[in-house]
Tab-separated table of C-alpha atoms in Angstrom:
chain	number	residue	atom	x	y	z
C	1	UNK	CA	-7.192	-0.690	-5.595
C	2	UNK	CA	-8.747	1.444	-3.018
C	3	UNK	CA	-10.792	-0.318	-0.333
C	4	UNK	CA	-14.592	0.203	-0.155
C	5	UNK	CA	-15.380	2.459	2.912
C	6	UNK	CA	-18.077	1.649	5.280
C	7	UNK	CA	-19.697	3.450	8.129
C	8	UNK	CA	-17.815	1.295	10.601
C	9	UNK	CA	-14.349	2.614	9.345
C	10	UNK	CA	-12.547	5.025	11.744
C	11	UNK	CA	-13.200	8.615	10.541
C	12	UNK	CA	-9.424	9.112	9.813
C	13	UNK	CA	-9.421	6.253	7.348
C	14	UNK	CA	-12.310	7.775	5.527
C	15	UNK	CA	-10.711	11.150	5.465
C	16	UNK	CA	-7.445	9.785	4.110
C	17	UNK	CA	-9.057	7.865	1.343
C	18	UNK	CA	-11.243	10.800	0.435
C	19	UNK	CA	-8.387	13.204	0.232
C	20	UNK	CA	-6.512	10.649	-1.986
C	21	UNK	CA	-9.408	10.356	-4.299
C	22	UNK	CA	-9.867	14.134	-4.679
C	23	UNK	CA	-6.086	14.949	-4.424
C	24	UNK	CA	-6.118	16.840	-7.626
C	25	UNK	CA	-8.781	19.158	-6.585
C	26	UNK	CA	-7.238	19.719	-3.229
C	27	UNK	CA	-3.846	20.656	-4.557
C	28	UNK	CA	-5.423	22.912	-7.316
C	29	UNK	CA	-7.370	24.713	-4.703
C	30	UNK	CA	-4.334	25.238	-2.409
C	31	UNK	CA	-2.344	26.471	-5.487
C	32	UNK	CA	-5.102	29.000	-6.314
C	33	UNK	CA	-4.934	30.397	-2.765
C	34	UNK	CA	-1.287	30.855	-2.788
C	35	UNK	CA	-1.244	32.587	-6.097
C	36	UNK	CA	-4.088	34.868	-4.809
C	37	UNK	CA	-1.681	35.790	-1.985
C	38	UNK	CA	0.964	37.249	-4.245
C	39	UNK	CA	1.146	40.912	-4.428
C	40	UNK	CA	4.824	41.574	-5.371
C	41	UNK	CA	5.261	43.660	-2.143
C	42	UNK	CA	8.198	43.266	0.344
C	43	UNK	CA	6.989	41.992	3.779
C	44	UNK	CA	9.742	44.132	5.396
C	45	UNK	CA	11.665	42.759	8.513
C	46	UNK	CA	15.085	43.606	9.832
C	47	UNK	CA	16.390	40.171	8.759
C	48	UNK	CA	15.124	40.451	5.260
C	49	UNK	CA	16.544	43.980	5.064
C	50	UNK	CA	19.913	42.628	6.056
C	51	UNK	CA	19.738	39.978	3.175
C	52	UNK	CA	18.807	42.803	0.725
C	53	UNK	CA	21.742	44.872	1.873
C	54	UNK	CA	24.212	41.981	1.489
C	55	UNK	CA	22.758	41.312	-1.999
C	56	UNK	CA	23.429	44.950	-2.964
C	57	UNK	CA	26.891	44.596	-1.686
C	58	UNK	CA	27.599	41.485	-3.664
C	59	UNK	CA	26.368	43.460	-6.765
C	60	UNK	CA	29.134	46.050	-6.031
C	61	UNK	CA	26.952	48.796	-4.755
C	62	UNK	CA	29.421	51.240	-2.932
C	63	UNK	CA	26.743	52.916	-0.998
C	64	UNK	CA	25.639	49.697	0.872
C	65	UNK	CA	27.044	48.349	3.992
C	66	UNK	CA	27.203	48.387	7.710
C	67	UNK	CA	30.582	49.458	9.103
C	68	UNK	CA	31.871	47.379	11.826
C	69	UNK	CA	29.940	44.215	10.825
C	70	UNK	CA	31.138	41.649	8.265
C	71	UNK	CA	28.674	41.174	5.457
C	72	UNK	CA	30.118	37.684	4.974
C	73	UNK	CA	28.895	36.415	8.320
C	74	UNK	CA	25.656	34.918	6.875
C	75	UNK	CA	25.401	32.078	4.537
C	76	UNK	CA	25.284	33.510	0.980
C	77	UNK	CA	22.416	31.637	-0.522
C	78	UNK	CA	19.537	34.165	-0.025
C	79	UNK	CA	21.656	37.313	-0.713
C	80	UNK	CA	22.951	35.668	-3.923
C	81	UNK	CA	19.434	34.760	-5.083
C	82	UNK	CA	18.295	38.300	-4.432
C	83	UNK	CA	21.257	39.747	-6.169
C	84	UNK	CA	20.486	37.530	-9.238
C	85	UNK	CA	16.875	38.759	-9.177
C	86	UNK	CA	17.701	42.438	-9.275
C	87	UNK	CA	19.097	43.238	-5.923
C	88	UNK	CA	15.808	44.196	-4.203
C	89	UNK	CA	12.418	42.747	-3.101
C	90	UNK	CA	9.688	42.678	-5.574
C	91	UNK	CA	7.795	40.561	-8.094
C	92	UNK	CA	11.034	38.574	-8.973
C	93	UNK	CA	11.652	37.557	-5.291
C	94	UNK	CA	7.908	36.901	-4.686
C	95	UNK	CA	7.615	34.411	-7.491
C	96	UNK	CA	11.035	32.860	-6.628
C	97	UNK	CA	9.801	32.270	-2.994
C	98	UNK	CA	6.380	30.983	-4.444
C	99	UNK	CA	8.400	28.439	-6.557
C	100	UNK	CA	10.363	27.242	-3.517
C	101	UNK	CA	7.096	26.832	-1.464
C	102	UNK	CA	5.885	24.618	-4.428
C	103	UNK	CA	9.027	22.512	-4.351
C	104	UNK	CA	8.928	22.185	-0.666
C	105	UNK	CA	5.356	20.910	-0.681
C	106	UNK	CA	6.308	18.377	-3.514
C	107	UNK	CA	9.210	17.114	-1.420
C	108	UNK	CA	6.937	16.779	1.600
C	109	UNK	CA	4.555	14.715	-0.562
C	110	UNK	CA	7.315	12.500	-1.750
C	111	UNK	CA	8.802	11.904	1.596
C	112	UNK	CA	5.617	10.572	3.078
C	113	UNK	CA	4.764	8.586	0.074
C	114	UNK	CA	7.815	6.626	0.721
C	115	UNK	CA	7.568	6.589	4.521
C	116	UNK	CA	3.801	5.822	4.746
C	117	UNK	CA	1.455	5.912	1.720
C	118	UNK	CA	-0.074	8.200	-0.831
C	119	UNK	CA	-3.141	9.163	1.255
C	120	UNK	CA	-1.000	9.989	4.269
C	121	UNK	CA	1.253	12.156	1.998
C	122	UNK	CA	-1.768	13.999	0.585
C	123	UNK	CA	-2.894	14.775	4.143
C	124	UNK	CA	0.545	15.899	5.365
C	125	UNK	CA	1.110	18.039	2.255
C	126	UNK	CA	-2.361	19.680	2.757
C	127	UNK	CA	-1.801	20.381	6.373
C	128	UNK	CA	1.571	22.029	5.565
C	129	UNK	CA	0.022	24.122	2.868
C	130	UNK	CA	-2.732	25.202	5.227
C	131	UNK	CA	-0.260	26.249	7.906
C	132	UNK	CA	-0.410	29.892	8.588
C	133	UNK	CA	3.312	29.930	9.382
C	134	UNK	CA	4.148	28.125	5.876
C	135	UNK	CA	1.916	30.800	4.059
C	136	UNK	CA	3.601	33.726	5.851
C	137	UNK	CA	7.213	32.314	5.004
C	138	UNK	CA	6.064	31.786	1.424
C	139	UNK	CA	5.356	35.459	1.058
C	140	UNK	CA	8.428	36.521	3.139
C	141	UNK	CA	11.991	37.194	2.055
C	142	UNK	CA	13.748	34.871	4.742
C	143	UNK	CA	15.776	31.696	4.755
C	144	UNK	CA	13.540	29.294	6.736
C	145	UNK	CA	11.573	28.256	3.587
C	146	UNK	CA	14.501	27.349	1.297
C	147	UNK	CA	16.285	25.797	4.101
C	148	UNK	CA	13.276	23.663	4.621
C	149	UNK	CA	13.466	22.443	1.059
C	150	UNK	CA	16.942	21.239	1.525
C	151	UNK	CA	16.106	19.360	4.751
C	152	UNK	CA	13.222	17.559	3.266
C	153	UNK	CA	15.423	16.606	0.397
C	154	UNK	CA	17.863	15.098	2.868
C	155	UNK	CA	15.133	13.255	4.646
C	156	UNK	CA	13.601	11.899	1.496
C	157	UNK	CA	17.090	10.646	0.395
C	158	UNK	CA	17.531	9.031	3.946
C	159	UNK	CA	14.174	7.460	3.662
C	160	UNK	CA	14.867	5.891	0.161
C	161	UNK	CA	18.164	4.666	1.635
C	162	UNK	CA	16.605	2.952	4.582
C	163	UNK	CA	13.824	1.537	2.442
C	164	UNK	CA	16.351	0.339	-0.263
C	165	UNK	CA	14.172	2.169	-2.862
C	166	UNK	CA	16.085	2.843	-5.987
C	167	UNK	CA	19.752	3.009	-6.493
C	168	UNK	CA	21.752	3.644	-3.236
C	169	UNK	CA	24.002	6.136	-5.040
C	170	UNK	CA	20.932	8.203	-6.006
C	171	UNK	CA	19.614	8.173	-2.340
C	172	UNK	CA	23.184	9.365	-1.202
C	173	UNK	CA	23.221	12.001	-3.814
C	174	UNK	CA	19.957	13.447	-2.729
C	175	UNK	CA	21.196	13.537	0.904
C	176	UNK	CA	24.324	15.245	-0.197
C	177	UNK	CA	22.507	17.837	-2.375
C	178	UNK	CA	20.096	18.507	0.671
C	179	UNK	CA	22.980	19.190	2.987
C	180	UNK	CA	24.769	21.486	0.461
C	181	UNK	CA	21.431	23.363	-0.217
C	182	UNK	CA	20.759	23.887	3.576
C	183	UNK	CA	24.492	25.081	4.112
C	184	UNK	CA	23.755	27.876	1.483
C	185	UNK	CA	21.010	29.294	3.505
C	186	UNK	CA	21.368	28.784	7.227
C	187	UNK	CA	24.298	27.824	9.661
C	188	UNK	CA	21.907	25.681	11.546
C	189	UNK	CA	22.962	22.970	9.106
C	190	UNK	CA	25.541	22.119	11.586
C	191	UNK	CA	22.829	21.270	14.173
C	192	UNK	CA	21.098	19.117	11.670
C	193	UNK	CA	24.406	17.350	10.978
C	194	UNK	CA	24.921	16.687	14.621
C	195	UNK	CA	21.440	15.326	14.917
C	196	UNK	CA	22.258	12.970	11.885
C	197	UNK	CA	25.529	11.716	13.349
C	198	UNK	CA	23.787	10.925	16.672
C	199	UNK	CA	20.985	9.050	14.959
C	200	UNK	CA	23.453	7.174	12.773
C	201	UNK	CA	25.513	6.138	15.879
C	202	UNK	CA	22.307	4.796	17.506
C	203	UNK	CA	21.229	3.072	14.249
C	204	UNK	CA	24.752	1.412	13.674
C	205	UNK	CA	24.685	0.156	17.286
C	206	UNK	CA	21.444	-1.653	16.680
C	207	UNK	CA	21.815	-2.741	13.032
C	208	UNK	CA	25.107	-4.799	12.328
C	209	UNK	CA	24.092	-5.440	8.626
C	210	UNK	CA	24.422	-1.680	7.787
C	211	UNK	CA	27.352	-0.922	10.131
C	212	UNK	CA	29.933	-0.276	7.289
C	213	UNK	CA	27.690	2.114	5.388
C	214	UNK	CA	26.666	3.889	8.683
C	215	UNK	CA	30.303	4.347	9.743
C	216	UNK	CA	31.066	5.747	6.277
C	217	UNK	CA	28.312	8.168	6.592
C	218	UNK	CA	29.248	9.208	10.016
C	219	UNK	CA	32.884	9.944	8.754
C	220	UNK	CA	31.459	11.983	5.783
C	221	UNK	CA	29.202	13.910	8.232
C	222	UNK	CA	32.220	14.802	10.443
C	223	UNK	CA	34.311	15.668	7.380
C	224	UNK	CA	31.503	18.011	6.191
C	225	UNK	CA	31.215	19.553	9.553
C	226	UNK	CA	34.906	20.333	9.535
C	227	UNK	CA	34.512	21.735	5.904
C	228	UNK	CA	31.566	23.949	7.145
C	229	UNK	CA	33.742	25.214	10.079
C	230	UNK	CA	36.433	26.308	7.785
C	231	UNK	CA	34.340	27.723	4.983
C	232	UNK	CA	31.279	29.223	6.742
C	233	UNK	CA	32.137	32.005	9.180
C	234	UNK	CA	28.326	31.980	10.499
C	235	UNK	CA	28.907	28.423	11.751
C	236	UNK	CA	31.929	29.456	13.901
C	237	UNK	CA	29.933	32.452	15.088
C	238	UNK	CA	27.026	30.429	16.134
C	239	UNK	CA	29.284	27.861	17.886
C	240	UNK	CA	30.894	30.777	19.877
C	241	UNK	CA	27.451	32.143	20.851
C	242	UNK	CA	26.348	28.630	21.714
C	243	UNK	CA	29.168	28.206	24.273
C	244	UNK	CA	28.647	31.699	25.506
C	245	UNK	CA	24.874	31.030	26.007
C	246	UNK	CA	25.568	27.812	27.866
C	247	UNK	CA	28.117	29.632	30.263
C	248	UNK	CA	26.140	32.767	30.799
C	249	UNK	CA	22.567	31.711	31.265
C	250	UNK	CA	21.207	31.761	34.786
C	251	UNK	CA	18.475	29.406	36.001
C	252	UNK	CA	15.952	32.222	35.473
C	253	UNK	CA	17.166	32.744	31.975
C	254	UNK	CA	16.795	29.032	31.138
C	255	UNK	CA	13.320	29.115	32.503
C	256	UNK	CA	12.486	32.180	30.504
C	257	UNK	CA	13.815	30.412	27.311
C	258	UNK	CA	11.556	27.335	27.989
C	259	UNK	CA	8.489	29.577	28.676
C	260	UNK	CA	9.193	31.403	25.288
C	261	UNK	CA	9.372	28.138	23.424
C	262	UNK	CA	6.354	26.454	25.059
C	263	UNK	CA	3.954	29.602	25.260
C	264	UNK	CA	4.942	31.495	22.214
C	265	UNK	CA	7.104	29.816	19.411
C	266	UNK	CA	5.680	26.337	19.369
C	267	UNK	CA	1.944	26.972	19.648
C	268	UNK	CA	2.221	29.735	17.040
C	269	UNK	CA	4.035	27.393	14.708
C	270	UNK	CA	1.772	24.440	15.084
C	271	UNK	CA	-1.643	26.439	15.317
C	272	UNK	CA	-0.866	29.362	13.152
C	273	UNK	CA	-1.281	32.113	15.715
C	274	UNK	CA	-0.902	33.161	19.299
C	275	UNK	CA	-2.529	30.775	21.952
C	276	UNK	CA	-3.581	31.806	25.329
C	277	UNK	CA	-1.065	30.927	27.956
C	278	UNK	CA	-3.557	28.665	29.971
C	279	UNK	CA	-3.877	26.617	26.724
C	280	UNK	CA	-0.350	27.047	25.440
C	281	UNK	CA	1.456	25.050	28.038
C	282	UNK	CA	-0.602	21.859	27.804
C	283	UNK	CA	-0.820	22.064	24.005
C	284	UNK	CA	2.971	22.400	23.810
C	285	UNK	CA	3.593	19.573	26.132
C	286	UNK	CA	1.338	17.335	24.070
C	287	UNK	CA	3.064	18.425	20.794
C	288	UNK	CA	6.604	17.898	22.173
C	289	UNK	CA	5.640	14.372	23.552
C	290	UNK	CA	3.959	13.397	20.203
C	291	UNK	CA	6.876	14.850	18.247
C	292	UNK	CA	9.551	12.897	20.348
C	293	UNK	CA	7.574	9.719	19.837
C	294	UNK	CA	8.720	9.817	16.310
C	295	UNK	CA	11.653	7.992	17.538
C	296	UNK	CA	9.444	4.901	17.073
C	297	UNK	CA	8.538	5.765	13.515
C	298	UNK	CA	11.842	7.061	12.307
C	299	UNK	CA	14.933	7.337	14.542
C	300	UNK	CA	16.413	10.395	12.766
C	301	UNK	CA	13.107	12.392	12.886
C	302	UNK	CA	12.734	12.055	16.532
C	303	UNK	CA	16.468	12.779	17.174
C	304	UNK	CA	16.233	15.899	14.884
C	305	UNK	CA	13.332	17.343	16.658
C	306	UNK	CA	14.879	16.700	20.066
C	307	UNK	CA	18.226	18.295	19.230
C	308	UNK	CA	16.508	21.387	17.687
C	309	UNK	CA	14.326	21.701	20.872
C	310	UNK	CA	17.485	22.011	22.848
C	311	UNK	CA	19.075	24.428	20.298
C	312	UNK	CA	15.878	26.600	20.530
C	313	UNK	CA	16.131	26.828	24.393
C	314	UNK	CA	19.816	27.618	24.334
C	315	UNK	CA	19.687	30.252	21.480
C	316	UNK	CA	16.383	31.801	20.864
C	317	UNK	CA	13.035	30.436	19.904
C	318	UNK	CA	10.814	31.805	17.353
C	319	UNK	CA	7.880	30.307	15.415
C	320	UNK	CA	9.599	30.534	12.092
C	321	UNK	CA	12.624	28.483	13.375
C	322	UNK	CA	10.095	25.544	13.741
C	323	UNK	CA	9.154	25.584	10.093
C	324	UNK	CA	11.729	23.322	8.597
C	325	UNK	CA	10.601	20.338	10.984
C	326	UNK	CA	6.943	21.408	11.020
C	327	UNK	CA	5.866	18.492	8.914
C	328	UNK	CA	7.574	16.030	11.256
C	329	UNK	CA	5.986	17.697	14.327
C	330	UNK	CA	2.451	17.558	12.747
C	331	UNK	CA	2.987	13.935	11.619
C	332	UNK	CA	3.888	13.139	15.207
C	333	UNK	CA	0.723	14.820	16.478
C	334	UNK	CA	-1.346	12.830	13.768
C	335	UNK	CA	0.144	9.543	14.688
C	336	UNK	CA	-0.414	10.075	18.501
C	337	UNK	CA	-3.878	11.320	17.906
C	338	UNK	CA	-4.841	8.353	15.713
C	339	UNK	CA	-3.323	5.860	18.136
C	340	UNK	CA	-5.153	7.411	21.226
C	341	UNK	CA	-8.573	7.721	19.376
C	342	UNK	CA	-8.336	4.217	18.117
C	343	UNK	CA	-8.914	3.055	21.687
C	344	UNK	CA	-12.088	5.079	22.089
C	345	UNK	CA	-15.520	3.951	21.285
C	346	UNK	CA	-18.054	5.637	19.120
C	347	UNK	CA	-19.410	8.241	19.285
C	348	UNK	CA	-16.539	9.684	21.312
C	349	UNK	CA	-13.949	8.509	18.779
C	350	UNK	CA	-15.685	10.653	16.090
C	351	UNK	CA	-16.248	13.538	18.360
C	352	UNK	CA	-12.620	13.537	19.412
C	353	UNK	CA	-11.449	13.429	15.856
C	354	UNK	CA	-13.475	16.371	14.823
C	355	UNK	CA	-12.486	18.444	17.902
C	356	UNK	CA	-8.831	17.508	17.463
C	357	UNK	CA	-8.894	18.217	13.731
C	358	UNK	CA	-10.614	21.666	14.296
C	359	UNK	CA	-8.022	22.580	16.915
C	360	UNK	CA	-5.138	21.877	14.595
C	361	UNK	CA	-6.536	23.087	11.249
C	362	UNK	CA	-9.086	25.636	12.201
C	363	UNK	CA	-6.790	28.307	13.821
C	364	UNK	CA	-4.439	27.774	10.820
C	365	UNK	CA	-6.951	28.351	8.215
C	366	UNK	CA	-8.148	31.551	9.969
C	367	UNK	CA	-4.402	32.716	9.918
C	368	UNK	CA	-4.173	31.856	6.217
C	369	UNK	CA	-7.465	33.836	5.399
C	370	UNK	CA	-6.232	36.926	7.359
C	371	UNK	CA	-2.797	36.784	5.703
C	372	UNK	CA	-4.242	36.503	2.166
C	373	UNK	CA	-6.572	39.352	3.058
C	374	UNK	CA	-3.690	41.399	4.257
C	375	UNK	CA	-1.700	40.483	1.084
C	376	UNK	CA	-4.670	41.619	-1.245
C	377	UNK	CA	-5.200	44.893	0.843
C	378	UNK	CA	-5.308	47.991	-1.483
C	379	UNK	CA	-3.019	49.751	0.961
C	380	UNK	CA	-0.822	46.879	1.949
C	381	UNK	CA	1.669	48.749	4.182
C	382	UNK	CA	-1.102	50.424	6.151
C	383	UNK	CA	-2.301	46.865	7.083
C	384	UNK	CA	1.117	45.060	7.356
C	385	UNK	CA	2.510	45.112	10.965
C	386	UNK	CA	-0.311	47.711	11.936
C	387	UNK	CA	1.044	50.198	9.584
C	388	UNK	CA	4.513	50.344	11.281
C	389	UNK	CA	6.542	50.194	7.873
C	390	UNK	CA	4.292	52.704	6.027
C	391	UNK	CA	5.934	55.424	8.059
C	392	UNK	CA	9.323	53.916	7.643
C	393	UNK	CA	8.890	53.809	3.891
C	394	UNK	CA	7.796	57.540	3.953
C	395	UNK	CA	11.026	58.344	5.991
C	396	UNK	CA	13.101	56.519	3.646
C	397	UNK	CA	11.580	58.581	0.660
C	398	UNK	CA	12.459	61.730	2.747
C	399	UNK	CA	15.914	60.539	3.195
C	400	UNK	CA	16.541	59.816	-0.425
C	401	UNK	CA	15.095	63.268	-1.297
C	402	UNK	CA	16.913	65.324	1.188
C	403	UNK	CA	20.325	63.629	1.376
C	404	UNK	CA	23.150	62.950	-1.077
C	405	UNK	CA	23.577	59.539	-2.505
C	406	UNK	CA	26.853	59.003	-0.467
C	407	UNK	CA	25.298	60.056	2.824
C	408	UNK	CA	25.736	58.083	5.910
C	409	UNK	CA	23.118	57.417	8.422
C	410	UNK	CA	23.324	56.879	12.185
C	411	UNK	CA	19.897	55.507	12.980
C	412	UNK	CA	18.886	55.717	16.719
C	413	UNK	CA	15.767	53.784	15.954
C	414	UNK	CA	14.870	50.076	15.816
C	415	UNK	CA	14.537	50.215	12.053
C	416	UNK	CA	18.094	51.092	11.019
C	417	UNK	CA	18.535	48.151	8.535
C	418	UNK	CA	15.110	48.720	7.061
C	419	UNK	CA	15.899	52.482	6.507
C	420	UNK	CA	19.206	51.636	4.928
C	421	UNK	CA	17.851	49.131	2.470
C	422	UNK	CA	14.816	51.390	1.543
C	423	UNK	CA	16.680	54.690	1.105
C	424	UNK	CA	19.889	53.297	-0.404
C	425	UNK	CA	22.082	55.107	1.992
C	426	UNK	CA	24.935	53.630	3.994
C	427	UNK	CA	24.367	52.842	7.640
C	428	UNK	CA	26.955	53.373	10.367
C	429	UNK	CA	27.043	52.126	13.797
C	430	UNK	CA	25.577	54.475	16.577
C	431	UNK	CA	28.970	54.156	18.522
C	432	UNK	CA	30.677	55.754	15.473
C	433	UNK	CA	28.402	58.541	15.217
C	434	UNK	CA	29.341	61.928	16.365
C	435	UNK	CA	28.726	65.565	15.478
C	436	UNK	CA	32.009	65.802	13.763
C	437	UNK	CA	31.504	62.773	11.624
C	438	UNK	CA	29.377	64.501	9.062
C	439	UNK	CA	26.777	61.832	8.995
C	440	UNK	CA	22.958	62.141	9.255
C	441	UNK	CA	21.318	61.320	12.508
C	442	UNK	CA	17.892	59.657	12.390
C	443	UNK	CA	16.170	59.921	15.749
C	444	UNK	CA	12.719	59.844	17.332
C	445	UNK	CA	11.230	62.912	19.014
C	446	UNK	CA	8.624	62.876	21.780
C	447	UNK	CA	5.150	64.284	20.881
C	448	UNK	CA	4.014	67.460	22.291
C	449	UNK	CA	0.518	68.778	23.243
C	450	UNK	CA	0.643	70.967	20.022
C	451	UNK	CA	1.675	68.477	17.453
C	452	UNK	CA	1.162	64.649	16.829
C	453	UNK	CA	4.206	62.493	17.271
C	454	UNK	CA	6.982	62.466	14.829
C	455	UNK	CA	8.100	59.142	13.372
C	456	UNK	CA	11.599	60.664	13.381
C	457	UNK	CA	13.907	63.480	12.394
C	458	UNK	CA	16.883	63.560	10.162
C	459	UNK	CA	19.694	65.943	11.235
C	460	UNK	CA	22.612	67.083	9.058
C	461	UNK	CA	25.450	66.952	11.749
C	462	UNK	CA	27.456	69.609	9.639
C	463	UNK	CA	24.737	72.285	8.976
C	464	UNK	CA	22.425	71.455	11.879
C	465	UNK	CA	19.392	71.364	9.342
C	466	UNK	CA	16.666	69.307	10.498
C	467	UNK	CA	13.861	67.478	8.487
C	468	UNK	CA	10.764	65.901	10.333
C	469	UNK	CA	8.214	63.411	9.256
C	470	UNK	CA	4.863	63.245	11.022
C	471	UNK	CA	3.661	59.846	11.865
C	472	UNK	CA	0.201	58.481	11.353
C	473	UNK	CA	-2.223	59.317	14.135
């Protein structure tokens, strides 16, 4: 039975129970927004082009590949899914990613139902769905969203195990399924495994009654890490890069990595869009502190966020890398905000709650509206990335028209993977390109006073014939 609310109740209590009462309407409205955002178009990026190329290689397409780079260096989950859905980006992959987004939101809801209560679960699920980053990843062909689903399944199983809710075997099975699902999509599963082992060691030290199970889980995690090392080349490559980064980074490079995380990646992930540097630093510091204070709510959550923060600084930070732990970060911010505002008196408590809520949700809602508007644009590729890929698609069409199917491209632009995926022509490394190789060179020419800039030219290295494509002025 829900409590009867009065004017003296803190505003967050009123919000929680109002959301719970109208949760069906809230979820239905969010579902409609996500369906409206569907357009069956490929939000082209170099990473997604790489996955498409791998999918076509798995399907046995002999014209696809990248000489000198092993196609098996990436976990096979997403390329296999793309191959099963036809080998390219379109309505099949768009609907599949939407289904994964729905699954992820459901897992988020179940996790917070077991950790806190249903009203809190409704709020956290709504905040995740209103995230500009989550909306963008739903309509993108990247690995972060499916990886996030696996992570939430692991965390849900861990929560049920700690709360002793249901059969222990089911909880452990959920955790194992989550790990296997993550391993199929991203090598960063090794980092999650390291965070889990660290959290279990701390937990075992403090809880003698669960020592045997904790030690057994640590052993299984170590065995799983060894299996990943042997079976997934990407894990070994990332470990080598991690060691190299630790050895090669100068103090200036370390500081630049911290700045990128605190002024670009983290604010964009939490608030849905770029934040001015003068506001980004204090906002990011507060977010990091709030997220690390999750150690008091659930040890694994705080350890996981802390380990990933280190990984982002060592490797590379990007807003989309934050997505898998975004619900935990937002929950940490919510907990700290409510704890702080609980010490204030009215009317400042209510004012602070409204201002904080608008800061967290307002920018994300604007980002969601902008993205849906872009998705529904009549000329999508003229709007997407300021029209960058509209010209690339025109060039790919020209390459298909003017070159044989077995042509090889040496692309001296930053869109080589995209051109290869769009044109269906094999891409070779620039270092292997020569006038005698018989390949086609794709280069960019400088504009002249008499003519607008060319997006690029395609040159037949045997005949010397040149085709040019004018860019959009």
